[in-house]
Structures are given as structure tokens and as C-alpha cells.
Short mmCIF file of C-alpha atoms and ligand atoms in Angstrom, two decimals:
data_model
loop_
_atom_site.label_atom_id
_atom_site.label_comp_id
_atom_site.label_asym_id
_atom_site.label_seq_id
_atom_site.Cartn_x
_atom_site.Cartn_y
_atom_site.Cartn_z
CA MET A 1 -33.98 -29.88 35.60
CA THR A 2 -32.20 -30.77 38.80
CA LEU A 3 -32.67 -32.87 40.86
CA ASN A 4 -32.68 -32.66 44.13
CA LEU A 5 -33.07 -35.81 47.04
CA LYS A 6 -32.00 -33.41 49.94
CA ASP A 7 -35.00 -34.40 52.06
CA LYS A 8 -35.32 -38.06 51.19
CA ILE A 9 -31.52 -38.85 52.17
CA LYS A 10 -32.37 -37.19 56.03
CA SER A 11 -35.84 -38.90 56.00
CA GLN A 12 -34.62 -42.37 55.06
CA LEU A 13 -30.60 -42.18 56.29
CA PRO A 14 -30.50 -43.66 59.80
CA LYS A 15 -30.31 -39.87 61.92
CA ALA A 16 -25.88 -41.19 62.66
CA ALA A 17 -25.78 -42.02 59.09
CA LEU A 18 -26.60 -38.17 58.08
CA ASN A 19 -24.27 -37.19 60.75
CA ALA A 20 -21.57 -38.88 58.78
CA LEU A 21 -22.15 -38.20 55.53
CA GLU A 22 -22.67 -34.24 56.40
CA LEU A 23 -18.88 -34.98 58.86
CA CYS A 24 -17.55 -36.05 55.02
CA SER A 25 -19.99 -33.04 53.37
CA LYS A 26 -17.30 -30.47 54.97
CA THR A 27 -13.84 -32.20 54.91
CA ALA A 28 -14.36 -33.00 51.03
CA ASP A 29 -15.47 -29.24 50.61
CA ASP A 30 -11.91 -27.45 53.20
CA ASN A 31 -9.78 -30.05 51.10
CA GLY A 32 -10.66 -29.62 48.08
CA PHE A 33 -12.55 -33.78 47.13
CA LYS A 34 -15.68 -34.10 45.31
CA ILE A 35 -18.12 -37.54 46.59
CA TYR A 36 -20.92 -38.46 45.71
CA LEU A 37 -23.03 -41.49 46.36
CA ILE A 38 -22.83 -43.96 44.03
CA GLY A 39 -24.68 -47.25 42.86
CA GLY A 40 -27.63 -48.92 44.63
CA VAL A 41 -27.74 -46.71 47.31
CA VAL A 42 -28.81 -43.85 45.00
CA ARG A 43 -31.18 -46.19 43.04
CA ASP A 44 -32.72 -47.08 46.51
CA LEU A 45 -33.50 -43.57 47.95
CA LEU A 46 -35.79 -42.70 44.20
CA LEU A 47 -37.39 -46.64 45.02
CA GLU A 48 -37.23 -45.16 48.64
CA LYS A 49 -36.60 -48.77 49.59
CA LYS A 50 -34.65 -49.36 52.78
CA ILE A 51 -31.07 -48.22 52.83
CA ILE A 52 -28.64 -52.00 53.33
CA ASP A 53 -25.12 -50.44 52.35
CA ILE A 54 -23.87 -47.06 51.59
CA ASP A 55 -21.22 -46.64 49.14
CA VAL A 56 -19.16 -43.26 48.24
CA THR A 57 -16.86 -42.39 45.45
CA VAL A 58 -15.18 -40.11 45.34
CA GLU A 59 -13.22 -38.59 42.28
CA GLY A 60 -9.63 -38.95 42.71
CA ASN A 61 -8.14 -41.08 45.07
CA ALA A 62 -10.79 -42.90 48.13
CA THR A 63 -7.30 -43.51 50.15
CA GLU A 64 -6.27 -40.27 50.94
CA PHE A 65 -9.56 -38.76 50.70
CA CYS A 66 -10.49 -40.92 54.20
CA HIS A 67 -6.90 -41.06 55.82
CA THR A 68 -8.08 -37.06 56.28
CA LEU A 69 -11.08 -38.26 57.69
CA SER A 70 -9.73 -40.48 59.91
CA ASP A 71 -6.51 -37.70 60.70
CA LYS A 72 -9.69 -35.79 62.06
CA LYS A 73 -10.73 -38.51 64.00
CA ILE A 74 -14.38 -38.82 61.69
CA CYS A 75 -14.05 -42.36 61.51
CA LYS A 76 -11.61 -45.42 61.67
CA ILE A 77 -10.39 -47.50 58.73
CA LEU A 78 -11.11 -50.91 58.93
CA GLN A 79 -9.70 -51.16 56.00
CA VAL A 80 -7.63 -51.06 52.74
CA GLN A 81 -8.18 -52.38 49.51
CA ASN A 82 -4.23 -51.12 47.81
CA GLU A 83 -4.71 -52.16 44.14
CA LEU A 84 -8.55 -50.48 43.49
CA LYS A 85 -8.00 -47.88 46.10
CA THR A 86 -11.42 -48.63 48.16
CA VAL A 87 -11.57 -48.37 51.75
CA LYS A 88 -14.33 -49.61 54.76
CA ALA A 89 -14.53 -46.72 56.96
CA LEU A 90 -16.31 -46.70 60.44
CA PHE A 91 -18.42 -43.45 62.41
CA LYS A 92 -19.43 -42.47 65.25
CA ASN A 93 -22.64 -44.90 66.37
CA ASP A 94 -21.32 -47.88 64.14
CA ILE A 95 -21.66 -46.29 61.43
CA ALA A 96 -19.83 -48.65 57.97
CA ILE A 97 -19.71 -46.24 54.33
CA ASP A 98 -17.80 -48.06 51.69
CA PHE A 99 -15.99 -45.88 50.17
CA ALA A 100 -14.42 -45.94 46.64
CA SER A 101 -12.26 -43.92 43.54
CA THR A 102 -13.76 -43.47 40.53
CA ARG A 103 -12.20 -45.97 37.95
CA GLN A 104 -12.21 -47.10 34.74
CA GLU A 105 -12.35 -51.22 34.37
CA PHE A 106 -11.84 -53.41 30.51
CA TYR A 107 -12.88 -56.77 30.31
CA PRO A 108 -8.71 -57.78 28.54
CA LYS A 109 -10.60 -61.14 27.97
CA ARG A 110 -15.02 -61.53 27.76
CA GLY A 111 -16.66 -62.93 30.64
CA HIS A 112 -13.46 -62.85 32.88
CA LEU A 113 -13.53 -60.93 35.86
CA PRO A 114 -12.21 -57.26 34.70
CA VAL A 115 -9.06 -55.11 35.76
CA ILE A 116 -8.85 -51.25 36.34
CA ALA A 117 -7.64 -48.85 34.14
CA ARG A 118 -7.60 -46.20 35.50
CA ILE A 119 -7.89 -44.90 39.15
CA GLY A 120 -9.20 -41.63 39.35
CA CYS A 121 -10.99 -40.94 36.11
CA THR A 122 -13.62 -38.46 36.79
CA LEU A 123 -17.43 -39.70 37.75
CA GLU A 124 -18.85 -40.23 33.92
CA GLU A 125 -15.93 -42.48 32.69
CA ASP A 126 -16.88 -44.57 36.76
CA VAL A 127 -20.83 -45.28 35.44
CA LEU A 128 -19.99 -46.19 31.93
CA ARG A 129 -18.58 -49.48 33.03
CA ARG A 130 -21.36 -49.31 35.40
CA ASP A 131 -23.85 -52.87 34.65
CA PHE A 132 -27.86 -50.43 33.62
CA THR A 133 -28.37 -47.43 33.91
CA ILE A 134 -30.18 -48.05 37.75
CA ASN A 135 -27.33 -48.64 39.13
CA ALA A 136 -25.62 -45.71 37.50
CA LEU A 137 -27.12 -43.24 39.15
CA ALA A 138 -24.65 -40.78 41.74
CA ILE A 139 -25.59 -38.06 43.94
CA SER A 140 -23.13 -34.71 45.16
CA LEU A 141 -22.04 -35.39 48.92
CA ASN A 142 -21.00 -31.58 48.71
CA GLU A 143 -21.63 -28.92 49.71
CA LYS A 144 -23.30 -26.19 47.84
CA ASP A 145 -24.95 -29.38 45.78
CA PHE A 146 -26.09 -31.53 48.62
CA GLY A 147 -28.56 -33.97 47.08
CA THR A 148 -28.14 -33.20 43.64
CA VAL A 149 -29.00 -35.93 41.41
CA ILE A 150 -26.06 -36.60 38.23
CA ASP A 151 -27.29 -38.19 35.46
CA TYR A 152 -25.34 -39.35 32.63
CA VAL A 153 -27.89 -42.36 31.00
CA GLY A 154 -31.21 -41.95 31.69
CA GLY A 155 -31.01 -43.87 34.90
CA VAL A 156 -34.02 -41.50 37.31
CA GLU A 157 -36.30 -42.04 33.81
CA ASP A 158 -35.91 -45.61 34.00
CA ILE A 159 -36.52 -46.00 37.79
CA LYS A 160 -39.88 -43.75 37.46
CA ASN A 161 -40.94 -46.28 34.30
CA LYS A 162 -39.53 -49.61 35.94
CA ILE A 163 -36.66 -49.81 33.70
CA LEU A 164 -33.92 -52.24 33.32
CA LYS A 165 -31.29 -51.07 30.57
CA VAL A 166 -27.62 -52.27 29.84
CA LEU A 167 -25.62 -49.18 29.18
CA HIS A 168 -23.62 -50.41 26.20
CA ASP A 169 -23.62 -54.21 23.23
CA ASN A 170 -21.05 -55.12 25.26
CA SER A 171 -22.09 -55.33 28.16
CA PHE A 172 -23.39 -58.96 28.31
CA ASN A 173 -21.02 -60.52 26.95
CA GLU A 174 -17.45 -58.73 29.38
CA ASP A 175 -19.99 -60.09 32.46
CA PRO A 176 -22.72 -62.47 31.83
CA SER A 177 -22.75 -62.51 35.81
CA ARG A 178 -25.31 -58.67 35.06
CA ILE A 179 -27.84 -61.09 33.30
CA ILE A 180 -28.94 -62.92 36.77
CA ARG A 181 -28.18 -59.20 37.74
CA GLY A 182 -30.61 -58.14 35.86
CA LEU A 183 -33.45 -60.89 36.74
CA LYS A 184 -32.71 -60.73 40.61
CA PHE A 185 -33.46 -56.38 40.22
CA ALA A 186 -36.83 -57.15 37.16
CA ALA A 187 -38.09 -59.62 40.33
CA ARG A 188 -36.70 -56.90 43.65
CA PHE A 189 -38.46 -54.73 42.17
CA ASN A 190 -41.21 -55.48 39.87
CA PHE A 191 -38.84 -54.08 36.46
CA HIS A 192 -38.55 -54.91 33.68
CA ARG A 193 -35.45 -55.20 31.31
CA ASP A 194 -36.37 -53.07 28.12
CA GLU A 195 -35.89 -54.35 24.60
CA TYR A 196 -32.67 -54.01 23.69
CA THR A 197 -31.60 -55.58 26.54
CA LYS A 198 -34.00 -58.96 26.31
CA GLU A 199 -31.83 -58.06 22.56
CA LEU A 200 -29.07 -58.45 24.25
CA GLN A 201 -28.68 -60.97 26.98
CA GLU A 202 -30.30 -63.19 24.45
CA LYS A 203 -28.20 -62.85 21.26
CA TYR A 204 -25.47 -63.94 24.69
CA ILE A 205 -26.87 -66.69 25.31
CA ASN A 206 -28.44 -68.23 21.79
CA THR A 207 -25.04 -67.32 20.55
CA GLN A 208 -22.40 -65.82 22.39
CA LEU A 209 -22.25 -68.09 25.18
CA HIS A 210 -19.16 -69.72 26.64
CA ASP A 211 -17.29 -71.78 29.78
CA ASP A 212 -14.48 -69.30 30.80
CA ILE A 213 -16.38 -66.66 32.66
CA SER A 214 -15.67 -65.79 36.22
CA TRP A 215 -17.68 -68.46 37.33
CA THR A 216 -17.80 -66.78 41.19
CA ARG A 217 -19.84 -64.25 40.40
CA ILE A 218 -21.94 -66.01 38.81
CA LYS A 219 -22.84 -68.26 41.50
CA SER A 220 -22.17 -65.32 43.70
CA GLU A 221 -25.89 -64.04 41.91
CA LEU A 222 -27.11 -66.67 41.58
CA LYS A 223 -27.11 -67.44 44.85
CA GLN A 224 -28.42 -63.44 45.87
CA THR A 225 -31.17 -64.14 43.80
CA PHE A 226 -32.31 -68.12 43.98
CA SER A 227 -32.24 -67.28 48.61
CA MET A 228 -34.98 -64.71 47.56
CA ASN A 229 -37.24 -67.20 47.33
CA ASP A 230 -38.71 -66.10 45.22
CA ALA A 231 -41.19 -68.43 42.73
CA LYS A 232 -41.11 -65.66 39.55
CA VAL A 233 -37.40 -65.58 39.61
CA TYR A 234 -37.38 -69.63 38.65
CA ASP A 235 -40.12 -69.26 36.74
CA MET A 236 -38.39 -66.48 34.80
CA PHE A 237 -35.06 -67.64 35.39
CA LEU A 238 -36.05 -71.00 32.66
CA ILE A 239 -38.75 -68.96 30.57
CA ASN A 240 -35.75 -66.52 30.22
CA ASP A 241 -34.12 -69.20 29.67
CA THR A 242 -31.11 -67.57 31.92
CA TYR A 243 -30.86 -71.14 32.86
CA LYS A 244 -28.87 -72.28 29.70
CA LEU A 245 -26.01 -69.93 31.40
CA VAL A 246 -24.87 -72.66 33.62
CA TYR A 247 -25.46 -75.51 31.23
CA GLY A 248 -28.50 -76.32 33.04
CA GLU A 249 -31.38 -78.74 31.47
CA LYS A 250 -35.09 -76.79 32.42
CA PRO A 251 -37.40 -79.14 34.36
CA PRO A 252 -40.11 -79.10 34.32
CA VAL A 253 -40.94 -77.76 37.28
CA LYS A 254 -42.95 -74.29 38.67
CA GLY A 255 -41.24 -71.53 40.52
CA LEU A 256 -44.92 -71.76 43.29
CA GLU A 257 -43.94 -75.87 44.47
CA ILE A 258 -40.51 -75.29 45.37
CA LYS A 259 -41.31 -72.15 47.33
CA THR A 260 -44.13 -74.11 49.12
CA LEU A 261 -41.42 -76.68 49.94
CA VAL A 262 -38.93 -74.29 51.55
CA ASP A 263 -41.11 -72.30 53.43
CA LYS A 264 -42.46 -75.75 54.71
CA TYR A 265 -38.78 -77.38 55.22
CA SER A 266 -36.86 -74.86 56.09
CA PRO A 267 -33.90 -76.07 53.80
CA ASP A 268 -30.46 -73.80 54.17
CA TYR A 269 -29.59 -73.63 51.70
CA VAL A 270 -32.36 -72.50 49.84
CA TRP A 271 -31.02 -71.00 46.77
CA LEU A 272 -29.01 -74.80 46.01
CA VAL A 273 -33.12 -76.04 46.11
CA TYR A 274 -33.62 -73.68 43.14
CA LEU A 275 -31.17 -74.25 41.43
CA GLY A 276 -30.37 -77.89 41.55
CA THR A 277 -33.33 -78.35 39.54
CA VAL A 278 -31.55 -76.92 36.94
CA LEU A 279 -28.03 -77.11 37.72
CA ASN A 280 -26.34 -80.91 36.37
CA LYS A 281 -23.27 -79.65 34.37
CA PRO A 282 -20.22 -81.73 36.34
CA GLU A 283 -18.23 -78.59 34.96
CA ILE A 284 -19.73 -75.65 36.34
CA ILE A 285 -20.94 -77.61 39.51
CA GLU A 286 -17.16 -78.15 40.19
CA ALA A 287 -16.19 -73.84 38.81
CA PHE A 288 -18.56 -72.60 41.32
CA CYS A 289 -16.14 -73.83 44.14
CA LEU A 290 -18.62 -75.02 46.32
CA THR A 291 -18.26 -75.42 51.07
CA ARG A 292 -19.04 -79.57 51.35
CA PRO A 293 -22.13 -79.40 52.59
CA GLU A 294 -22.30 -77.43 48.80
CA LYS A 295 -21.38 -80.15 47.46
CA LYS A 296 -22.59 -82.71 49.11
CA ILE A 297 -26.26 -81.54 47.97
CA PHE A 298 -25.68 -82.57 44.79
CA THR A 299 -23.60 -85.89 45.81
CA ASP A 300 -26.79 -87.09 46.90
CA LYS A 301 -28.94 -85.40 44.03
CA ASN A 302 -27.51 -87.61 41.51
CA THR A 303 -27.31 -91.02 43.86
CA LEU A 304 -31.10 -90.66 44.94
CA LEU A 305 -31.48 -89.77 40.97
CA LYS A 306 -29.28 -92.71 40.33
CA GLY A 307 -31.03 -95.19 43.00
CA ASP A 308 -33.75 -97.59 42.12
CA LEU A 309 -37.05 -97.01 45.07
CA ASN A 310 -39.37 -99.33 44.23
CA LEU A 311 -42.90 -98.92 43.21
CA LYS A 312 -43.93 -100.86 46.36
CA SER A 313 -41.48 -99.67 48.66
CA THR A 314 -42.01 -99.90 52.17
CA ASN A 315 -41.05 -97.25 54.90
CA TYR A 316 -38.54 -98.72 56.13
CA GLU A 317 -37.04 -99.82 52.54
CA ILE A 318 -38.00 -95.41 52.15
CA TYR A 319 -36.03 -94.60 54.85
CA LYS A 320 -33.09 -95.94 53.74
CA PHE A 321 -32.94 -94.69 50.54
CA PHE A 322 -32.88 -91.14 52.20
CA GLU A 323 -30.85 -92.04 55.45
CA LYS A 324 -28.52 -89.17 56.28
CA LYS A 325 -29.19 -87.13 51.91
CA SER A 326 -29.02 -83.63 52.16
CA ILE A 327 -32.54 -82.42 53.00
CA GLU A 328 -31.82 -79.89 49.11
CA ALA A 329 -31.24 -83.03 47.89
CA VAL A 330 -35.18 -85.24 48.89
CA LEU A 331 -36.40 -82.18 48.08
CA ILE A 332 -34.67 -81.77 44.44
CA TYR A 333 -35.64 -85.18 43.74
CA TYR A 334 -38.76 -85.16 44.90
CA LEU A 335 -39.29 -81.50 42.65
CA LEU A 336 -37.80 -83.88 39.50
CA THR A 337 -39.69 -87.10 39.40
CA LYS A 338 -43.03 -85.97 41.89
CA ARG A 339 -42.67 -89.20 43.48
CA LYS A 340 -44.61 -89.22 47.07
CA GLU A 341 -41.54 -90.81 48.75
CA PRO A 342 -40.09 -88.39 49.74
CA LEU A 343 -42.24 -86.74 51.57
CA VAL A 344 -43.70 -89.50 53.10
CA TYR A 345 -39.80 -89.88 54.10
CA LEU A 346 -40.04 -86.05 55.04
CA GLU A 347 -43.38 -85.38 57.02
CA LYS A 348 -43.52 -89.80 58.24
CA LEU A 349 -39.94 -90.45 58.92
CA MET A 350 -37.38 -88.40 58.77
CA ASN A 351 -37.25 -88.13 62.62
CA ILE A 352 -38.08 -91.84 64.65
CA ARG A 353 -35.09 -93.09 65.83
CA VAL A 354 -34.56 -95.99 68.06
CA GLU A 355 -34.05 -94.81 71.49
CA LEU A 356 -32.75 -97.35 72.98
CA LYS A 357 -28.20 -97.69 73.32
CA GLY A 358 -26.40 -100.82 72.05
CA GLU A 359 -25.14 -100.52 76.43
CA GLU A 360 -28.99 -100.77 77.34
CA LEU A 361 -28.67 -103.70 74.36
CA MET A 362 -26.26 -105.32 76.45
CA GLU A 363 -27.88 -104.53 79.98
CA LEU A 364 -30.85 -106.70 78.42
CA GLY A 365 -28.76 -109.50 77.53
CA ILE A 366 -27.54 -108.34 74.02
CA THR A 367 -23.75 -108.35 74.46
CA GLU A 368 -21.62 -110.24 70.70
CA GLY A 369 -21.31 -105.94 69.42
CA LYS A 370 -23.14 -107.88 65.46
CA LEU A 371 -26.49 -108.87 67.01
CA ILE A 372 -26.57 -104.75 68.58
CA GLY A 373 -26.97 -103.70 65.35
CA LYS A 374 -28.98 -105.90 63.72
CA MET A 375 -31.09 -105.49 67.04
CA LEU A 376 -31.35 -101.79 66.43
CA ASP A 377 -32.65 -102.53 62.85
CA GLU A 378 -35.16 -105.01 63.62
CA ILE A 379 -36.71 -102.02 66.31
CA LEU A 380 -35.95 -99.56 63.75
CA LYS A 381 -38.02 -101.14 61.14
CA ARG A 382 -40.85 -101.80 63.69
CA LYS A 383 -40.84 -98.15 64.57
CA LEU A 384 -41.08 -97.17 60.74
CA ALA A 385 -43.78 -99.57 60.04
CA GLY A 386 -45.52 -98.44 63.14
CA THR A 387 -45.95 -101.19 65.74
CA ILE A 388 -43.76 -100.14 67.60
CA ILE A 389 -43.64 -96.00 68.79
CA THR A 390 -42.44 -96.45 72.81
CA LYS A 391 -38.99 -97.12 74.21
CA ALA A 392 -41.07 -99.92 76.55
CA ASP A 393 -42.65 -100.72 73.05
CA GLU A 394 -38.37 -101.62 72.56
CA ILE A 395 -38.34 -102.81 74.98
CA ASN A 396 -40.84 -105.53 75.39
CA PHE A 397 -40.06 -106.38 71.58
CA VAL A 398 -36.31 -107.06 72.59
CA LYS A 399 -36.99 -109.03 76.61
CA SER A 400 -39.66 -111.11 73.68
CA GLU A 401 -36.74 -111.87 70.87
CA THR A 402 -34.07 -113.05 73.86
CA LYS A 403 -36.18 -114.51 76.20
N1 CTP B 1 -22.06 -53.36 39.57
C1 CTP B 1 -21.35 -53.40 37.42
N2 CTP B 1 -21.22 -55.23 37.97
C2 CTP B 1 -21.37 -55.72 38.24
C3 CTP B 1 -21.15 -55.68 39.58
C4 CTP B 1 -21.91 -54.23 40.31
O1 CTP B 1 -21.53 -52.53 37.41
N3 CTP B 1 -21.52 -57.00 37.54
C5 CTP B 1 -22.38 -51.88 39.74
C6 CTP B 1 -23.44 -51.64 40.07
O2 CTP B 1 -22.98 -50.42 39.66
C7 CTP B 1 -24.04 -51.69 41.54
C8 CTP B 1 -22.57 -51.09 42.49
O3 CTP B 1 -21.12 -51.80 41.23
O4 CTP B 1 -24.47 -50.45 41.69
C9 CTP B 1 -22.70 -52.37 43.61
O5 CTP B 1 -23.19 -53.40 43.30
P1 CTP B 1 -23.66 -54.53 44.26
O6 CTP B 1 -23.09 -53.71 45.56
O7 CTP B 1 -23.73 -56.09 43.57
O8 CTP B 1 -24.94 -54.30 43.60
P2 CTP B 1 -26.04 -52.25 44.30
O9 CTP B 1 -26.30 -52.45 42.89
O10 CTP B 1 -25.69 -52.20 45.89
O11 CTP B 1 -26.93 -53.53 44.67
P3 CTP B 1 -27.58 -54.44 45.97
O12 CTP B 1 -28.53 -53.39 47.35
O13 CTP B 1 -28.19 -55.96 45.46
O14 CTP B 1 -26.67 -54.98 46.74
#
């Protein structure tokens, strides 16, 4: 039976987006193009989720189609990728739509980025290169069958049954980042992998693991997945052995512990608090091409774990141990060691500062640079111990020391 989602498209897309699609539809018909909504947007329409990105595929050449649209002043072309023949276009009321040409891809080397085999293939050939059946659906946008779902792979049924299924035996081998995508979609929609997909994943992780792969893709998927701050995702990441993909070590940590800390301390790099409990291998950290503050999290984590923090440390020693370390690294240290000091630092000590400035100390009679530093440190020690609290206390202390 044909399934038509015209009503869902009308009710779930903003009016301006619907207008843009209707103009695309008319232009496609008038100029002999076949165009489709494709991938995530179709899945999300069926699941009645919020539509974030609109992807349209043109059976043939998307660049030609978009130029036809822009010649008619229907859209502005923002970006063209010549090799892939993809176009980002802007319609009235700031509606952005990504257009792609149907394409076949092949993987010259397992785990590496694919190369294009053919642009302008059939829609069926295009969907068969994709990751999961739920992402391999299309909706026709041409007027005569506007809204009709085209399902070559049983994706509609899988969405109904909440199943994640890859399209072929080689899927993870070609692109291991799909293992993490599977985790992301499973958590986002509460779906489960079917037995076939589970087996393929286990086989890849236990017998076919390879470190010469596209780490940028893996990183991007891990970032999206762990940024969800979902305790269940992390537990699944450990239970399903997915952590082995990054050559990680399984820590005695539960997702809920991480989520609780993240909710309480709001670190900037949520995904790295999760991943940092698992990822240790320097080569992989390097391969992720992290930004400077992201890299610092791993360097700080190593420094903390190698450091020697006495069990009977004073507040001052605890402060010095964690001072200038990124919050993410302090949280990872806590999760891996379960010591109380990182929490003492975050809860009580981290924001304690000496209020007096160097110039003020000079006005109080301390003129030598070295002595200024020493005095500031003495004040800090007392503030951390709680014997000095206010700025007035600081001044009184300095006065008593210089009498
Ligand atoms: N895709 C794939 N293999 C990948 C990444 C993407 O086959 N490793 C295909 C899927 O068909 C997917 C589409 O490319 O639907 C677009 O990818 P992307 O934008 O990453 O995913 P979405 O499905 O749109 O998901 P999200 O909602 O997370 O953006």
C-alpha cells in the first residue's frame, strides 16, 4: 500500500518551508526534474519529531536544478560543492534547504571516507549506500505524487517496530562511525538494533577493528552522541563494547554519575567528560584533531591521575593540585578515582580568590616583588582554611605581619 505523508508535511513543517517545497515541486515538474525529501527529514516526519534540517535529493544534478530555481528568483544559492554537486540554498523567510544529487559511493579503503562512484544515479542506488533502513527513505516532491513515501528497504516497517537495521553486511566495515550513529539513534528514539545488526557490530568490534580509519567521522558522531548528556547512551557505549572502537578502557563508571555531575557543574565540553573517562590512547586523541582547550582536558586528566595527592591534604594542597585544571578534567578525575578532594575543590575552594592586588600590598608597605608573591600566597592559604574571609580580614592580616 502506498503511504502518503502530504498531511504530515503540511502540519509538521513551518508554513514558509512548505511554501519553499511547493515552489521546488512546481519548478521540478516544469523542468523535468525528479526531487525527493531524503534521509533524516523523512524519518523525523514519520516519527513526528521536530524537523531541524531539510534535505532534498535531486535524481540527476542538484546544481542544475538549483540554478533553475535561482534564475526564477525562488531562492538564493549560498554554497555549491562542485565535486559532490550539492547546494545550500536560501528561500524566503530564511528557509535553508540542502540539495544533493543522487550519488553512488564506494569505499576504496575500509573505514576511510567514501569516494563518489557516480553522480546522478537512480534514487534506489542512492538510498542503498546509506547507513540504516530508517534513514534510507524518500518522499516524492513532484506534484503528481507529492508526499508519497518511497521505501526500497523496509524502513517504514522498521520505524514502526523501533528497529535499527543496516542495509548490508559491509556497512560497519566501510564506515565504523555508523556504530556510533546507531547508538545515537537508539538513544534518541528508543530503538533497538536487530540481531543481524548486533552480530555485524560485534564482529566488527571483536575481529575487524582497524585504527587506520576516518577518525574525524568517529569524533563528529561521538561529539553529537555524548553532547546529548544521556546516561543511557554511556551505559550502552560500555555494555555494547562500543568503547573498544576508540581503543578505550572500560571504567567502573555509570552514565547517571556523569549526567549528575554535568547537570550540576555545567562544563563546556560535556561530550569530553563522557569520552574522557574511556579514552586514553594518545594516538587516537591525536587523530581526533581536538582544539586547544579540548586537548588540555586530556593533558590535565593525565597530570591529575599521575599526580600525588596526599589523603590528608589541606585545603591549600587540594587547591594547588586542581588549580588551573579544566573542570572537565577534574570531573573525570573524580569519576575515575572516586576521591572526595575534587568535589571539595569544585564545591568549596575553586572560586576562592585573594582580593588584595599587588599595588594595594605596596601601599601597605610591602614593596619587594618576591615578598608580595609570598604574602598573597599566605593570604590564600588562610582564606582556603577559612581563617580569613573578607578583604578587611586580608588587610588586617597584612598589617599584623608587617608590624
Ligand atoms: N548517512 C550515512 N552514513 C553516515 C552518515 C550519514 O548513510 N555515516 C546518510 C543517512 O542516510 C542520513 C543522511 O546521510 O540520513 C544524512 O546524514 P546526517 O545529516 O548526519 O544524519 P541525519 O539522518 O539527518 O540525522 P540527524 O538528525 O542526526 O542530523
